[in-house]
Structure formats: C-alpha cells, structure tokens
Tab-separated table of C-alpha atoms in Angstrom:
chain	number	residue	atom	x	y	z
C	254	MET	CA	-68.862	88.445	119.096
C	255	LYS	CA	-68.992	91.943	117.555
C	256	THR	CA	-65.314	91.599	116.577
C	257	ASN	CA	-65.978	88.349	114.662
C	258	ILE	CA	-68.900	89.903	112.804
C	259	PHE	CA	-66.663	92.829	111.794
C	260	TYR	CA	-63.943	90.547	110.331
C	261	ILE	CA	-66.554	88.579	108.394
C	262	PHE	CA	-67.906	91.839	107.002
C	263	LEU	CA	-64.397	92.875	105.865
C	264	MET	CA	-63.840	89.510	104.144
C	265	LEU	CA	-67.053	89.815	102.160
C	266	ILE	CA	-66.026	93.292	100.937
C	267	ALA	CA	-62.473	92.188	99.930
C	268	ALA	CA	-63.420	88.949	98.097
C	269	PRO	CA	-64.394	90.557	94.753
C	270	LEU	CA	-61.082	92.437	94.721
C	271	PHE	CA	-59.079	89.194	94.997
C	272	ILE	CA	-61.132	87.578	92.272
C	273	SER	CA	-60.629	90.600	90.026
C	274	CYS	CA	-56.849	90.566	90.528
C	275	SER	CA	-56.677	86.857	89.805
C	276	SER	CA	-58.527	87.307	86.518
C	277	ASP	CA	-56.263	90.160	85.430
C	278	ASP	CA	-53.132	88.151	86.126
C	279	ASP	CA	-54.293	84.983	84.260
C	280	GLU	CA	-52.043	84.764	81.144
C	281	GLY	CA	-54.026	84.673	77.948
C	282	GLY	CA	-57.331	85.225	79.640
C	283	ASP	CA	-60.379	85.983	77.518
C	284	ASP	CA	-61.181	89.327	79.092
C	285	SER	CA	-63.348	91.140	76.584
C	286	GLY	CA	-61.357	94.247	77.263
C	287	ILE	CA	-58.210	92.755	75.640
C	288	ALA	CA	-58.134	92.791	71.804
C	289	THR	CA	-57.477	89.421	70.173
C	290	ARG	CA	-54.351	89.213	68.095
C	291	PHE	CA	-54.036	86.410	65.494
C	292	THR	CA	-51.284	86.170	62.891
C	293	PRO	CA	-50.654	83.061	60.731
C	294	SER	CA	-47.057	82.358	59.702
C	295	GLN	CA	-45.964	83.378	56.237
C	296	GLU	CA	-46.205	79.744	55.036
C	297	SER	CA	-49.633	79.190	56.587
C	298	THR	CA	-51.247	82.412	55.367
C	299	LYS	CA	-52.124	80.764	52.045
C	300	TYR	CA	-54.015	77.971	53.795
C	301	PHE	CA	-56.459	80.431	55.356
C	302	ALA	CA	-56.799	82.252	52.039
C	303	ASN	CA	-56.955	79.355	49.574
C	304	GLY	CA	-57.465	76.180	51.582
C	305	ILE	CA	-55.395	72.969	51.486
C	306	ASP	CA	-55.556	70.273	48.774
C	307	PHE	CA	-54.693	66.645	49.577
C	308	GLY	CA	-54.434	63.604	47.384
C	309	ALA	CA	-56.401	60.428	48.030
C	310	ASN	CA	-53.760	58.918	50.340
C	311	SER	CA	-53.665	59.696	54.070
C	312	SER	CA	-51.587	62.793	54.717
C	313	GLU	CA	-51.102	65.742	57.040
C	314	GLN	CA	-50.138	69.419	57.038
C	315	ALA	CA	-48.904	71.613	59.902
C	316	VAL	CA	-50.410	75.097	60.326
C	317	THR	CA	-48.547	77.646	62.477
C	318	PHE	CA	-49.665	80.989	63.910
C	319	THR	CA	-49.340	83.369	66.883
C	320	THR	CA	-52.172	84.607	69.118
C	321	ASN	CA	-52.588	86.247	72.537
C	322	LYS	CA	-55.592	84.099	73.475
C	323	ARG	CA	-56.208	80.441	74.084
C	324	TRP	CA	-57.402	78.670	70.939
C	325	THR	CA	-59.469	75.656	69.894
C	326	ALA	CA	-59.768	73.876	66.541
C	327	SER	CA	-62.481	71.657	65.085
C	328	SER	CA	-63.425	69.991	61.786
C	329	THR	CA	-66.779	69.474	60.137
C	330	GLU	CA	-65.861	65.956	58.921
C	331	SER	CA	-64.625	62.880	60.792
C	332	TRP	CA	-62.055	61.969	58.103
C	333	CYS	CA	-60.320	65.300	58.770
C	334	THR	CA	-58.869	65.652	62.281
C	335	ILE	CA	-56.773	68.283	64.104
C	336	THR	CA	-53.974	67.577	66.557
C	337	PRO	CA	-53.904	69.104	69.126
C	338	GLY	CA	-57.449	70.415	69.324
C	339	ASN	CA	-56.567	73.362	71.559
C	340	GLY	CA	-53.658	75.367	72.925
C	341	SER	CA	-52.552	78.326	74.976
C	342	ALA	CA	-51.560	81.814	73.890
C	343	ASP	CA	-48.439	82.870	72.002
C	344	ASP	CA	-47.017	80.606	69.272
C	345	GLY	CA	-49.384	77.867	68.116
C	346	THR	CA	-49.140	74.814	65.872
C	347	MET	CA	-51.893	72.459	64.817
C	348	THR	CA	-51.640	69.548	62.392
C	349	ILE	CA	-54.490	68.812	59.979
C	350	LYS	CA	-54.679	65.119	59.136
C	351	VAL	CA	-56.789	63.401	56.459
C	352	SER	CA	-57.435	59.668	56.228
C	353	GLU	CA	-57.253	57.727	52.958
C	354	ASN	CA	-60.073	58.479	50.538
C	355	LYS	CA	-61.053	55.114	49.121
C	356	SER	CA	-63.914	56.579	47.101
C	357	TYR	CA	-63.351	57.975	43.598
C	358	GLU	CA	-65.376	61.029	44.628
C	359	SER	CA	-63.584	64.078	46.000
C	360	ARG	CA	-64.599	65.444	49.403
C	361	GLU	CA	-64.349	68.639	51.447
C	362	ALA	CA	-64.180	69.670	55.101
C	363	VAL	CA	-63.930	72.999	56.922
C	364	VAL	CA	-61.527	73.493	59.848
C	365	THR	CA	-62.455	76.263	62.301
C	366	LEU	CA	-59.683	77.812	64.401
C	367	LYS	CA	-61.229	79.856	67.217
C	368	THR	CA	-59.033	82.433	68.986
C	369	GLY	CA	-60.886	84.582	71.455
C	370	GLU	CA	-63.883	86.045	69.691
C	371	LEU	CA	-62.308	85.410	66.230
C	372	ASN	CA	-63.133	82.442	63.981
C	373	ASN	CA	-60.627	81.578	61.252
C	374	TYR	CA	-61.422	79.009	58.584
C	375	ILE	CA	-59.426	76.612	56.393
C	376	THR	CA	-61.131	74.674	53.592
C	377	VAL	CA	-59.688	71.154	53.257
C	378	ARG	CA	-60.156	69.419	49.909
C	379	GLN	CA	-59.214	65.796	49.218
C	380	GLY	CA	-59.234	64.172	45.797
C	381	GLY	CA	-60.850	60.850	45.048
C	382	ALA	CA	-58.964	57.601	44.801
C	383	GLY	CA	-58.942	57.909	41.013
C	384	THR	CA	-59.723	54.222	40.494
C	385	ALA	CA	-63.253	52.865	40.363
C	386	LYS	CA	-64.221	49.199	40.073
C	387	ILE	CA	-67.773	48.717	38.881
C	388	HIS	CA	-69.676	45.504	38.254
C	389	LEU	CA	-72.546	45.983	35.853
C	390	ASP	CA	-75.574	44.087	37.061
C	391	ALA	CA	-77.067	44.439	33.585
C	392	PRO	CA	-75.878	45.835	30.227
C	393	GLY	CA	-76.608	49.510	29.706
C	394	THR	CA	-76.440	50.492	33.393
C	395	LEU	CA	-72.937	51.957	33.611
C	396	GLU	CA	-74.039	55.592	33.993
C	397	GLN	CA	-76.469	54.778	36.813
C	398	GLN	CA	-73.982	52.598	38.698
C	399	LEU	CA	-71.126	55.098	38.501
C	400	GLY	CA	-73.068	57.749	40.372
C	401	LYS	CA	-71.897	61.346	40.670
C	402	ASP	CA	-68.434	62.816	40.221
C	403	TYR	CA	-67.387	60.226	37.640
C	404	GLU	CA	-65.288	62.970	36.053
C	405	ASN	CA	-62.745	62.383	38.830
C	406	ILE	CA	-62.137	58.787	37.805
C	407	LYS	CA	-58.741	58.250	36.187
C	408	GLU	CA	-58.765	54.451	36.064
C	409	LEU	CA	-61.896	52.418	35.515
C	410	ILE	CA	-62.194	48.669	36.047
C	411	LEU	CA	-65.381	47.143	34.673
C	412	THR	CA	-66.822	43.670	35.080
C	413	GLY	CA	-70.104	42.234	33.873
C	414	GLU	CA	-71.659	42.826	30.439
C	415	LEU	CA	-71.427	46.091	28.469
C	416	ASN	CA	-73.481	47.063	25.435
C	417	GLY	CA	-73.645	50.051	23.113
C	418	THR	CA	-75.288	52.279	25.720
C	419	ASP	CA	-72.352	51.778	28.081
C	420	PHE	CA	-69.762	52.500	25.404
C	421	LYS	CA	-71.682	55.567	24.269
C	422	PHE	CA	-71.436	56.915	27.821
C	423	LEU	CA	-67.716	56.100	27.989
C	424	ARG	CA	-67.011	57.825	24.688
C	425	GLU	CA	-69.087	60.908	25.469
C	426	HIS	CA	-68.237	61.444	29.150
C	427	MET	CA	-65.087	59.509	30.068
C	428	ILE	CA	-62.851	59.919	27.035
C	429	ASN	CA	-60.063	61.283	29.295
C	430	LEU	CA	-59.596	58.053	31.248
C	431	GLU	CA	-55.958	57.160	31.867
C	432	GLY	CA	-56.691	53.481	32.376
C	433	LEU	CA	-59.522	51.191	31.260
C	434	ASP	CA	-59.604	47.541	32.334
C	435	LEU	CA	-62.187	45.387	30.551
C	436	SER	CA	-60.340	42.109	31.007
C	437	GLU	CA	-63.101	40.588	33.147
C	438	ALA	CA	-65.948	42.251	31.263
C	439	ARG	CA	-67.820	41.027	28.227
C	440	ILE	CA	-69.015	43.030	25.235
C	441	VAL	CA	-72.540	42.134	24.136
C	442	SER	CA	-74.829	43.332	21.368
C	443	GLY	CA	-77.741	45.634	22.074
C	444	GLY	CA	-78.295	49.101	23.467
C	445	ASP	CA	-77.759	52.448	21.777
C	446	SER	CA	-75.474	53.242	18.890
C	447	TYR	CA	-72.131	54.170	20.402
C	448	TYR	CA	-70.748	56.134	17.421
C	449	PHE	CA	-71.814	57.736	14.188
C	450	TYR	CA	-69.298	57.286	11.360
C	451	GLY	CA	-70.031	58.746	7.971
C	452	TYR	CA	-73.630	57.774	7.312
C	453	GLU	CA	-73.576	54.737	9.553
C	454	GLU	CA	-74.630	54.201	13.153
C	455	LEU	CA	-72.300	51.742	14.880
C	456	TYR	CA	-73.550	49.147	17.374
C	457	THR	CA	-71.784	46.643	19.586
C	458	GLU	CA	-71.511	42.977	18.631
C	459	THR	CA	-71.045	40.150	21.077
C	460	ASP	CA	-67.385	39.364	21.834
C	461	LYS	CA	-66.031	41.872	19.323
C	462	VAL	CA	-64.198	45.152	19.703
C	463	THR	CA	-66.130	46.643	16.827
C	464	ASP	CA	-65.159	49.549	14.555
C	465	TRP	CA	-64.076	52.724	16.428
C	466	LEU	CA	-65.253	51.267	19.746
C	467	LEU	CA	-62.271	52.369	21.848
C	468	SER	CA	-60.713	54.916	19.507
C	469	GLY	CA	-59.885	58.413	20.679
C	470	PHE	CA	-59.103	57.654	24.324
C	471	MET	CA	-56.139	59.972	23.931
C	472	LYS	CA	-55.014	59.951	27.587
C	473	ALA	CA	-55.309	56.216	28.186
C	474	LYS	CA	-51.920	54.755	29.066
C	475	SER	CA	-53.386	51.311	29.675
C	476	ILE	CA	-56.292	49.487	28.034
C	477	LYS	CA	-57.012	45.842	28.834
C	478	LEU	CA	-59.320	44.102	26.404
C	479	PRO	CA	-61.945	41.516	27.352
C	480	THR	CA	-60.495	38.005	27.301
C	481	SER	CA	-63.602	36.743	25.494
C	482	ILE	CA	-63.222	38.795	22.301
C	483	THR	CA	-62.625	37.145	18.929
C	484	ALA	CA	-62.101	40.148	16.631
C	485	ILE	CA	-60.800	43.723	16.664
C	486	GLY	CA	-62.432	46.023	14.130
C	487	THR	CA	-61.476	49.028	12.000
C	488	ASN	CA	-59.797	51.812	14.001
C	489	ALA	CA	-60.928	50.007	17.138
C	490	LEU	CA	-58.177	51.586	19.264
C	491	GLY	CA	-56.927	54.233	16.869
C	492	SER	CA	-55.488	57.512	18.170
C	493	CYS	CA	-54.990	56.245	21.721
C	494	GLN	CA	-51.894	58.408	21.764
C	495	GLU	CA	-50.672	57.614	25.295
C	496	LEU	CA	-51.183	53.846	25.066
C	497	THR	CA	-47.834	52.146	25.714
C	498	SER	CA	-48.660	48.442	25.434
C	499	ILE	CA	-51.440	46.107	24.393
C	500	ASP	CA	-52.028	42.403	24.959
C	501	ILE	CA	-54.392	40.956	22.387
C	502	PRO	CA	-56.296	38.088	24.014
C	503	GLN	CA	-55.955	34.489	22.934
C	504	GLY	CA	-58.830	33.647	20.625
C	505	VAL	CA	-58.758	36.813	18.530
C	506	THR	CA	-58.539	35.827	14.851
C	507	SER	CA	-58.533	39.187	13.056
C	508	ILE	CA	-57.241	42.708	13.583
C	509	GLY	CA	-58.951	45.296	11.389
C	510	ASP	CA	-57.717	48.163	9.253
C	511	MET	CA	-56.179	51.050	11.225
C	512	ALA	CA	-56.792	49.155	14.466
C	513	PHE	CA	-53.918	50.921	16.266
C	514	LEU	CA	-53.305	53.760	13.821
C	515	GLY	CA	-51.757	56.773	15.548
C	516	CYS	CA	-50.972	55.049	18.848
C	517	TYR	CA	-47.756	57.032	18.957
C	518	LYS	CA	-46.400	55.716	22.274
C	519	LEU	CA	-47.244	52.070	21.656
C	520	SER	CA	-43.985	50.177	22.220
C	521	SER	CA	-45.117	46.665	23.133
C	522	VAL	CA	-47.658	44.480	21.316
C	523	ASN	CA	-48.452	40.873	22.134
C	524	ILE	CA	-50.307	39.095	19.301
C	525	PRO	CA	-51.512	35.516	19.928
C	526	GLU	CA	-51.079	32.659	17.463
C	527	THR	CA	-54.835	32.595	16.876
C	528	VAL	CA	-54.625	35.763	14.731
C	529	THR	CA	-54.666	34.980	11.001
C	530	GLN	CA	-55.399	38.394	9.472
C	531	ILE	CA	-54.134	41.928	10.125
C	532	GLY	CA	-55.610	44.785	8.103
C	533	GLN	CA	-54.200	47.826	6.317
C	534	PHE	CA	-52.577	50.586	8.395
C	535	ALA	CA	-53.095	48.423	11.501
C	536	PHE	CA	-49.932	49.709	13.217
C	537	SER	CA	-49.230	52.715	11.040
C	538	SER	CA	-47.605	55.682	12.843
C	539	CYS	CA	-46.857	53.671	15.978
C	540	ILE	CA	-43.587	55.561	16.059
C	541	HIS	CA	-42.259	54.037	19.300
C	542	LEU	CA	-42.882	50.426	18.309
C	543	THR	CA	-39.402	48.860	18.248
C	544	LYS	CA	-40.114	45.153	18.066
C	545	ILE	CA	-43.015	42.963	16.990
C	546	GLU	CA	-43.583	39.270	16.374
C	547	LEU	CA	-46.361	38.286	13.981
C	548	PRO	CA	-48.099	34.905	14.253
C	549	GLU	CA	-47.168	32.116	11.883
C	550	ASN	CA	-50.640	32.105	10.341
C	551	VAL	CA	-50.500	35.756	9.258
C	552	THR	CA	-49.292	35.182	5.693
C	553	LYS	CA	-49.881	38.656	4.240
C	554	LEU	CA	-48.266	41.928	5.269
C	555	SER	CA	-51.070	44.270	4.293
C	556	ASN	CA	-50.728	47.691	2.708
C	557	TRP	CA	-49.159	50.336	4.978
C	558	LEU	CA	-49.103	47.828	7.845
C	559	PHE	CA	-46.075	49.386	9.566
C	560	SER	CA	-45.769	52.622	7.608
C	561	ASP	CA	-44.156	55.464	9.570
C	562	CYS	CA	-43.117	53.154	12.423
C	563	SER	CA	-39.852	55.038	12.612
C	564	ASP	CA	-38.422	53.112	15.614
C	565	LEU	CA	-39.269	49.628	14.314
C	566	LYS	CA	-36.058	47.643	14.111
C	567	ASP	CA	-36.896	44.014	14.864
C	568	ILE	CA	-39.792	42.226	13.170
C	569	THR	CA	-40.528	38.511	13.016
C	570	TYR	CA	-43.051	37.264	10.487
C	571	SER	CA	-44.302	33.946	9.167
C	572	SER	CA	-42.062	31.505	7.341
C	573	LYS	CA	-45.161	30.982	5.160
C	574	LEU	CA	-45.422	34.642	4.170
C	575	ASP	CA	-47.211	35.001	0.837
C	576	SER	CA	-47.033	38.713	0.017
C	577	ILE	CA	-45.749	42.098	1.145
C	578	GLY	CA	-48.200	44.901	0.468
C	579	LEU	CA	-47.924	48.479	-0.742
C	580	CYS	CA	-45.795	50.620	1.602
C	581	ALA	CA	-45.844	47.876	4.245
C	582	PHE	CA	-42.582	49.180	5.776
C	583	ASN	CA	-42.726	52.697	4.351
C	584	ASN	CA	-40.558	55.136	6.361
C	585	CYS	CA	-39.433	52.533	8.886
C	586	ALA	CA	-36.266	54.525	9.371
C	587	SER	CA	-34.703	52.186	11.965
C	588	LEU	CA	-35.141	48.971	9.986
C	589	GLU	CA	-31.739	47.584	8.954
C	590	LYS	CA	-32.580	44.276	7.270
C	591	ILE	CA	-35.477	42.723	5.357
C	592	VAL	CA	-35.647	39.036	4.498
C	593	ILE	CA	-37.995	37.818	1.755
C	594	PRO	CA	-38.942	34.164	2.459
C	595	LYS	CA	-39.140	31.631	-0.362
C	596	THR	CA	-42.932	31.412	-0.002
C	597	VAL	CA	-43.449	35.058	-1.059
C	598	LYS	CA	-45.263	35.337	-4.395
C	599	ASP	CA	-45.562	39.119	-4.608
C	600	VAL	CA	-43.898	42.275	-3.285
C	601	THR	CA	-45.786	45.480	-4.104
C	602	TYR	CA	-44.437	48.947	-4.921
C	603	ASN	CA	-42.823	51.093	-2.224
C	604	SER	CA	-42.833	48.254	0.278
C	605	TRP	CA	-39.812	49.723	2.063
C	606	SER	CA	-39.488	53.215	0.610
C	607	GLY	CA	-38.008	55.730	3.012
C	608	CYS	CA	-36.169	53.108	5.059
C	609	THR	CA	-33.163	55.361	5.392
C	610	ASN	CA	-31.166	53.000	7.609
C	611	LEU	CA	-31.890	49.825	5.635
C	612	LYS	CA	-28.607	48.129	4.750
C	613	THR	CA	-29.396	44.519	3.812
C	614	LEU	CA	-31.957	42.834	1.575
C	615	GLU	CA	-32.039	39.058	1.543
C	616	TYR	CA	-34.090	37.299	-1.128
C	617	HIS	CA	-35.268	33.677	-1.082
C	618	SER	CA	-38.270	34.117	-3.391
C	619	GLU	CA	-38.315	32.799	-6.957
C	620	LYS	CA	-38.282	36.321	-8.315
C	621	ILE	CA	-36.867	39.674	-7.314
C	622	TRP	CA	-39.502	42.246	-8.249
C	623	PHE	CA	-39.247	45.847	-9.330
C	624	THR	CA	-40.771	47.570	-6.294
C	625	TYR	CA	-39.675	51.176	-6.857
C	626	ASN	CA	-38.374	51.630	-3.339
C	627	THR	CA	-36.962	55.144	-3.163
C	628	GLY	CA	-35.226	56.853	-0.275
C	629	CYS	CA	-33.037	53.891	0.698
C	630	PRO	CA	-29.549	55.398	0.408
C	631	ASN	CA	-27.754	52.835	2.575
C	632	ILE	CA	-28.634	49.507	0.960
C	633	SER	CA	-25.199	48.100	0.219
C	634	ASN	CA	-25.670	44.383	0.857
C	635	ILE	CA	-28.043	42.291	-1.252
C	636	ILE	CA	-28.086	38.552	-0.662
C	637	ILE	CA	-29.632	36.415	-3.391
C	638	GLY	CA	-30.628	32.920	-2.274
C	639	GLU	CA	-30.567	29.737	-4.313
C	640	GLU	CA	-34.361	29.941	-4.782
C	641	VAL	CA	-34.145	33.057	-6.998
C	642	GLN	CA	-34.480	32.393	-10.727
C	643	GLU	CA	-35.396	35.795	-12.177
C	644	ILE	CA	-34.577	39.451	-11.498
C	645	GLU	CA	-37.013	41.996	-12.929
C	646	SER	CA	-36.182	45.315	-14.606
C	647	PHE	CA	-35.190	48.096	-12.198
C	648	ALA	CA	-35.128	45.610	-9.327
C	649	PHE	CA	-32.390	47.508	-7.476
C	650	ARG	CA	-33.223	50.947	-8.799
C	651	GLY	CA	-31.891	53.834	-6.710
C	652	TYR	CA	-29.783	51.802	-4.270
C	653	GLU	CA	-26.910	54.270	-4.464
C	654	ALA	CA	-24.744	52.475	-1.921
C	655	LEU	CA	-24.832	49.168	-3.817
C	656	GLN	CA	-21.417	48.625	-5.400
C	657	THR	CA	-20.880	44.878	-5.185
C	658	LEU	CA	-23.236	41.994	-5.873
C	659	THR	CA	-23.024	38.235	-6.381
C	660	ILE	CA	-25.632	36.620	-8.637
C	661	PRO	CA	-25.767	32.833	-8.071
C	662	ALA	CA	-25.929	30.261	-10.847
C	663	ASN	CA	-29.611	29.504	-10.193
C	664	VAL	CA	-30.659	32.896	-11.641
C	665	LYS	CA	-31.720	32.164	-15.210
C	666	LYS	CA	-32.962	35.586	-16.338
C	667	LEU	CA	-31.810	39.174	-15.833
C	668	GLU	CA	-34.078	41.890	-17.204
C	669	SER	CA	-32.819	45.314	-18.280
C	670	GLN	CA	-31.888	48.217	-16.005
C	671	ILE	CA	-31.676	46.163	-12.811
C	672	PHE	CA	-28.827	48.422	-11.590
C	673	TYR	CA	-30.425	51.719	-12.660
C	674	GLY	CA	-29.181	54.451	-10.306
C	675	CYS	CA	-26.644	52.211	-8.537
C	676	ASN	CA	-22.897	52.787	-8.332
C	677	MET	CA	-21.817	49.287	-9.275
C	678	ARG	CA	-18.117	48.578	-9.211
C	679	THR	CA	-18.033	44.776	-8.953
C	680	LEU	CA	-20.435	42.088	-10.199
C	681	TYR	CA	-19.794	38.378	-9.604
C	682	MET	CA	-21.604	35.886	-11.825
C	683	GLU	CA	-21.494	32.296	-10.559
C	684	ALA	CA	-23.089	30.781	-13.659
C	685	ALA	CA	-20.636	29.433	-16.246
C	686	THR	CA	-23.359	29.841	-18.876
C	687	PRO	CA	-24.585	33.438	-19.177
C	688	PRO	CA	-28.216	33.846	-18.040
C	689	GLU	CA	-30.862	35.239	-20.376
C	690	THR	CA	-30.917	39.031	-20.666
C	691	ASP	CA	-33.003	41.567	-22.573
C	692	GLY	CA	-30.852	44.664	-22.735
C	693	CYS	CA	-28.491	46.890	-20.799
C	694	LEU	CA	-28.203	46.172	-17.105
C	695	SER	CA	-27.998	49.902	-16.444
C	696	ILE	CA	-27.686	53.318	-17.999
C	697	ASP	CA	-26.343	56.306	-16.103
C	698	ASP	CA	-29.129	57.645	-13.893
C	699	MET	CA	-27.349	60.971	-13.599
C	700	ASP	CA	-27.315	61.658	-17.326
C	701	TYR	CA	-30.173	59.756	-18.919
C	702	SER	CA	-30.032	61.806	-22.136
C	703	THR	CA	-26.595	60.504	-23.054
C	704	HIS	CA	-27.562	56.877	-22.425
C	705	THR	CA	-24.157	56.329	-20.853
C	706	ASN	CA	-23.792	52.697	-19.876
C	707	ALA	CA	-23.059	52.754	-16.157
C	708	MET	CA	-21.644	49.225	-16.307
C	709	SER	CA	-18.568	50.684	-18.017
C	710	LYS	CA	-17.373	51.562	-14.510
C	711	CYS	CA	-17.951	48.048	-13.213
C	712	THR	CA	-15.747	44.938	-13.387
C	713	LEU	CA	-17.480	41.665	-14.233
C	714	TYR	CA	-16.139	38.490	-12.603
C	715	VAL	CA	-17.106	35.146	-14.137
C	716	PRO	CA	-16.121	31.515	-13.380
C	717	ARG	CA	-12.804	30.292	-14.719
C	718	GLY	CA	-13.192	29.322	-18.366
C	719	ALA	CA	-16.459	31.257	-18.858
C	720	LYS	CA	-15.106	34.562	-20.169
C	721	ALA	CA	-15.403	33.560	-23.801
C	722	ALA	CA	-19.036	32.538	-23.375
C	723	TYR	CA	-19.946	35.892	-21.887
C	724	GLU	CA	-18.028	37.779	-24.576
C	725	ALA	CA	-19.792	35.777	-27.269
C	726	VAL	CA	-23.206	36.996	-26.063
C	727	GLY	CA	-22.143	40.621	-26.401
C	728	CYS	CA	-24.443	43.184	-24.730
C	729	PRO	CA	-24.853	43.520	-21.812
C	730	TRP	CA	-21.685	41.610	-20.819
C	731	THR	CA	-19.395	43.481	-23.162
C	732	ASP	CA	-20.635	46.772	-21.644
C	733	PHE	CA	-18.564	46.126	-18.518
C	734	LYS	CA	-15.234	47.801	-17.889
C	735	GLU	CA	-13.593	44.389	-18.144
C	736	ILE	CA	-14.358	40.708	-17.695
C	737	VAL	CA	-12.172	38.826	-15.231
C	738	GLU	CA	-12.201	35.091	-14.546
C	739	TYR	CA	-11.911	33.897	-10.969
C-alpha cells in the first residue's frame, strides 16, 4: 500500500516536467519567450505599406510572407475574404479575394494578419462599377437620387424627366462623364437655369436639346440623345472633344449653329430624313469626320458648315440643293470632288478654299460663279454640264493645275478673266458660234503690270468650219497661241 502511494507521489511531481517539455518541442508554439519574426516577400511589402486597389470586377491577389509563429487572417467586410484564414509557421501565403462591386460607389476593407503578438494590416480598396442607372421619379431630383460618391460615376444612364435643375447639376458636378445615355429620358421645361451665356440665363424647353445644354462634356465618348427631341440648339454638344459618334433621333427637324463645333473625334453622324435645317458651323472642326450623308430636305449648306473638317472625303447632299454658303467646305483637305447640282442658285465666296486635295469640280448649275476659292493647287479637272449657260469673271481664278478645259455649246456667255492665275494649255469650244465675251479670258497672274495675255500660251480648238467665225470676233479668241479646228 505504501509502495503504491509512493509511485503516485512521484507521478504527480513528474507531470509538470512532461508538460513543459511537450510545450518546448511544439513547432511554432506561441511561447511568449520566443520573439515573433514576420517578413513579407519583396512583392508583398508594398501591400502592407500602401494597400491593394481593385477594380469593380471580382478579383484576387496573393500575399506571401515568412513567420516563425502560427498565423490567422481576417477581414472587416464580407465582400473581401481571405483564403486560407490561418496557417502554420515558416513560409505563408494567403489570397485576398473581392467580389464584384455592382454599386458605383467605391468601398474599403481592412485585412488583419495576426502572427504571434503582432498585427499586420492591409487596406483593400475597390472602385465602383462606374455605371449608374437612375430613374428620376420627378424632374429636378437627380442630385438627391444619385446619393454620395457620384464623382466615381463614369457612365450615367438616366430615365424619367429632366429639367434645368438636373442639367445644372450635370454641368457643374459631372462634366467629366465618359458616357451619358438619355435615350429613354425626356427633357422638360422648368427648374433652374442650367447655364449663363452672355447676358442670358438659359432654361430647358420640352423635347429640345436647347442652346449649350450638353456642351463641354470634354471626356464623353458616348452621348445618346432622348428619342423624343425635335430640335438641337446652338452649340448644344459643342466641344465634346472625345465624342466619336452621334445618332440624331428621328423627329428632329433642326440642328442649330455650332451644334457639334469642336467635336474633334467625331467620325460617325447619323442624321434622319426629318431634319430640314442645319445651322452655321454645325460640324466645323470635326477633324475626324470622314463621311456624312445629309437629308434630302436640307437644301442649304450653311456658312462654315464643314470648315476645317480635314478628314472629310465623302459627302452626300440633296439633289434639291439651293445654295452653298460662305466657307462651307473651307480647309476640307481630304475632299477630292465637289458636284454642284442643277438646282443650286448661289455659291458664296471661299466655299472650298483650302481644299488642298480637291481635284475635280463638276457644275450642273445655270451659272459658274466667281467664288474666290484660294489654296486649291490640285484642281485639274473641271466638268461643265449641259445646264451651264454663263461663266462669271474669275470663275476659275488660282486653279494652277488647270491646263485643259472643254466648254460645251450650251454656254452662251464668258466673262473676262475666267482663267486668271491658271496655266491653260488647251481650251476646247464645242459651240460653232462664238459665245458672248466681254474682254480677255486671262492676263498673266505672275506679271500683272505687263498685262501679258496668258492665253498666248494656250491652243484653242473649235468645231470644224468655225475657225473663221472665231477669228472674225477678234479678242479674246485671237489672243490664243493658235486656233485649230477639230
């Protein structure tokens, strides 16, 4: 009995020693006497210092480190998770995962990595979705319905009715939008003035994109207009420098002055047949516009309509065109051909000045006007249709590349100096009876003081049997180098 009690006594004394040895031998144990070592990898060091930024889509990022203690990881937010959530000593790897952020607001979480007595932190930031779709329950409520962090919105889709108060907010606080979709919205009158221009406060009008309403959205690559609109006002979308395309809704009847002025990247424009009027400078400086088709009912090309559209090469306009305005195609450097329909009653000065690549002019109007188009060094082909009856003075002034021309029999009158500044070498007259003239067809542009007749370098071809008739008239026909029948 005494022996048993002695062995029990020995066991009680030895037990703490066994426990102590077991604790010392446990790898990675949290004995407070062992200093915690924690070292993030070179790649992961920046995450602990600066945090991690994610986009709106679901994503993940591995974080690696070494430690001599067991570790655990946790996140303050449910949308940010860590896998695995714990690990043993030595090399460690955890993966931080974020779910998709469907809100346009950015969000933030903090990941805590605990190793021994040390806490290490990583700030996780995730951007908003960038696109917000808002239905306005009533006009003038856009600011309230957007909520906070609207600065993060890149694309905004609006439905419902918008008035001046809503557009004032857009212009003052969301001018950096990259996309604005109003296709299912409606513009209505009322609310605050959305813009102050000169001495005038501007207000919205029902179903109209009024003056300056959407101008200055310089980062907007896409703007969709309400399908209900009937008019686009002055400078309505001017200076939207990143805008690449625009579809003008069916039902719009007028496009105002400078409507798309300075939309440098605009390359595609769809204009419905309902449009009957397009104002001055409407597409001026749309330098990447290469092709455009105007509706049949737009019968006037207004002043400076396509001026400085340097890439414009293909344009279709009405067969009922009435007039071409001042500088309508000024500096359209890629334009190669212009056709003047028979319905045209007037072509104003400088209509195609600076069209450096223009090669062909085709006239079907009753008259060919003096338009003083300078800077067209490559016009070498002029086609005169059977509708032309008169050619005004200086009509082809400065077309240095023009050397050959055929004037059909229907032309009844040639005014003086029509070839001023040209380098004519061959002129074909199809009329057997010389048309009416009022002086020299050209003097030498290079030496005006000498009044040298430039036609002395040019051969005149007339129908067989008509040479005598032309010689009988004298000037200007006798000014030619020679007259040859064909």
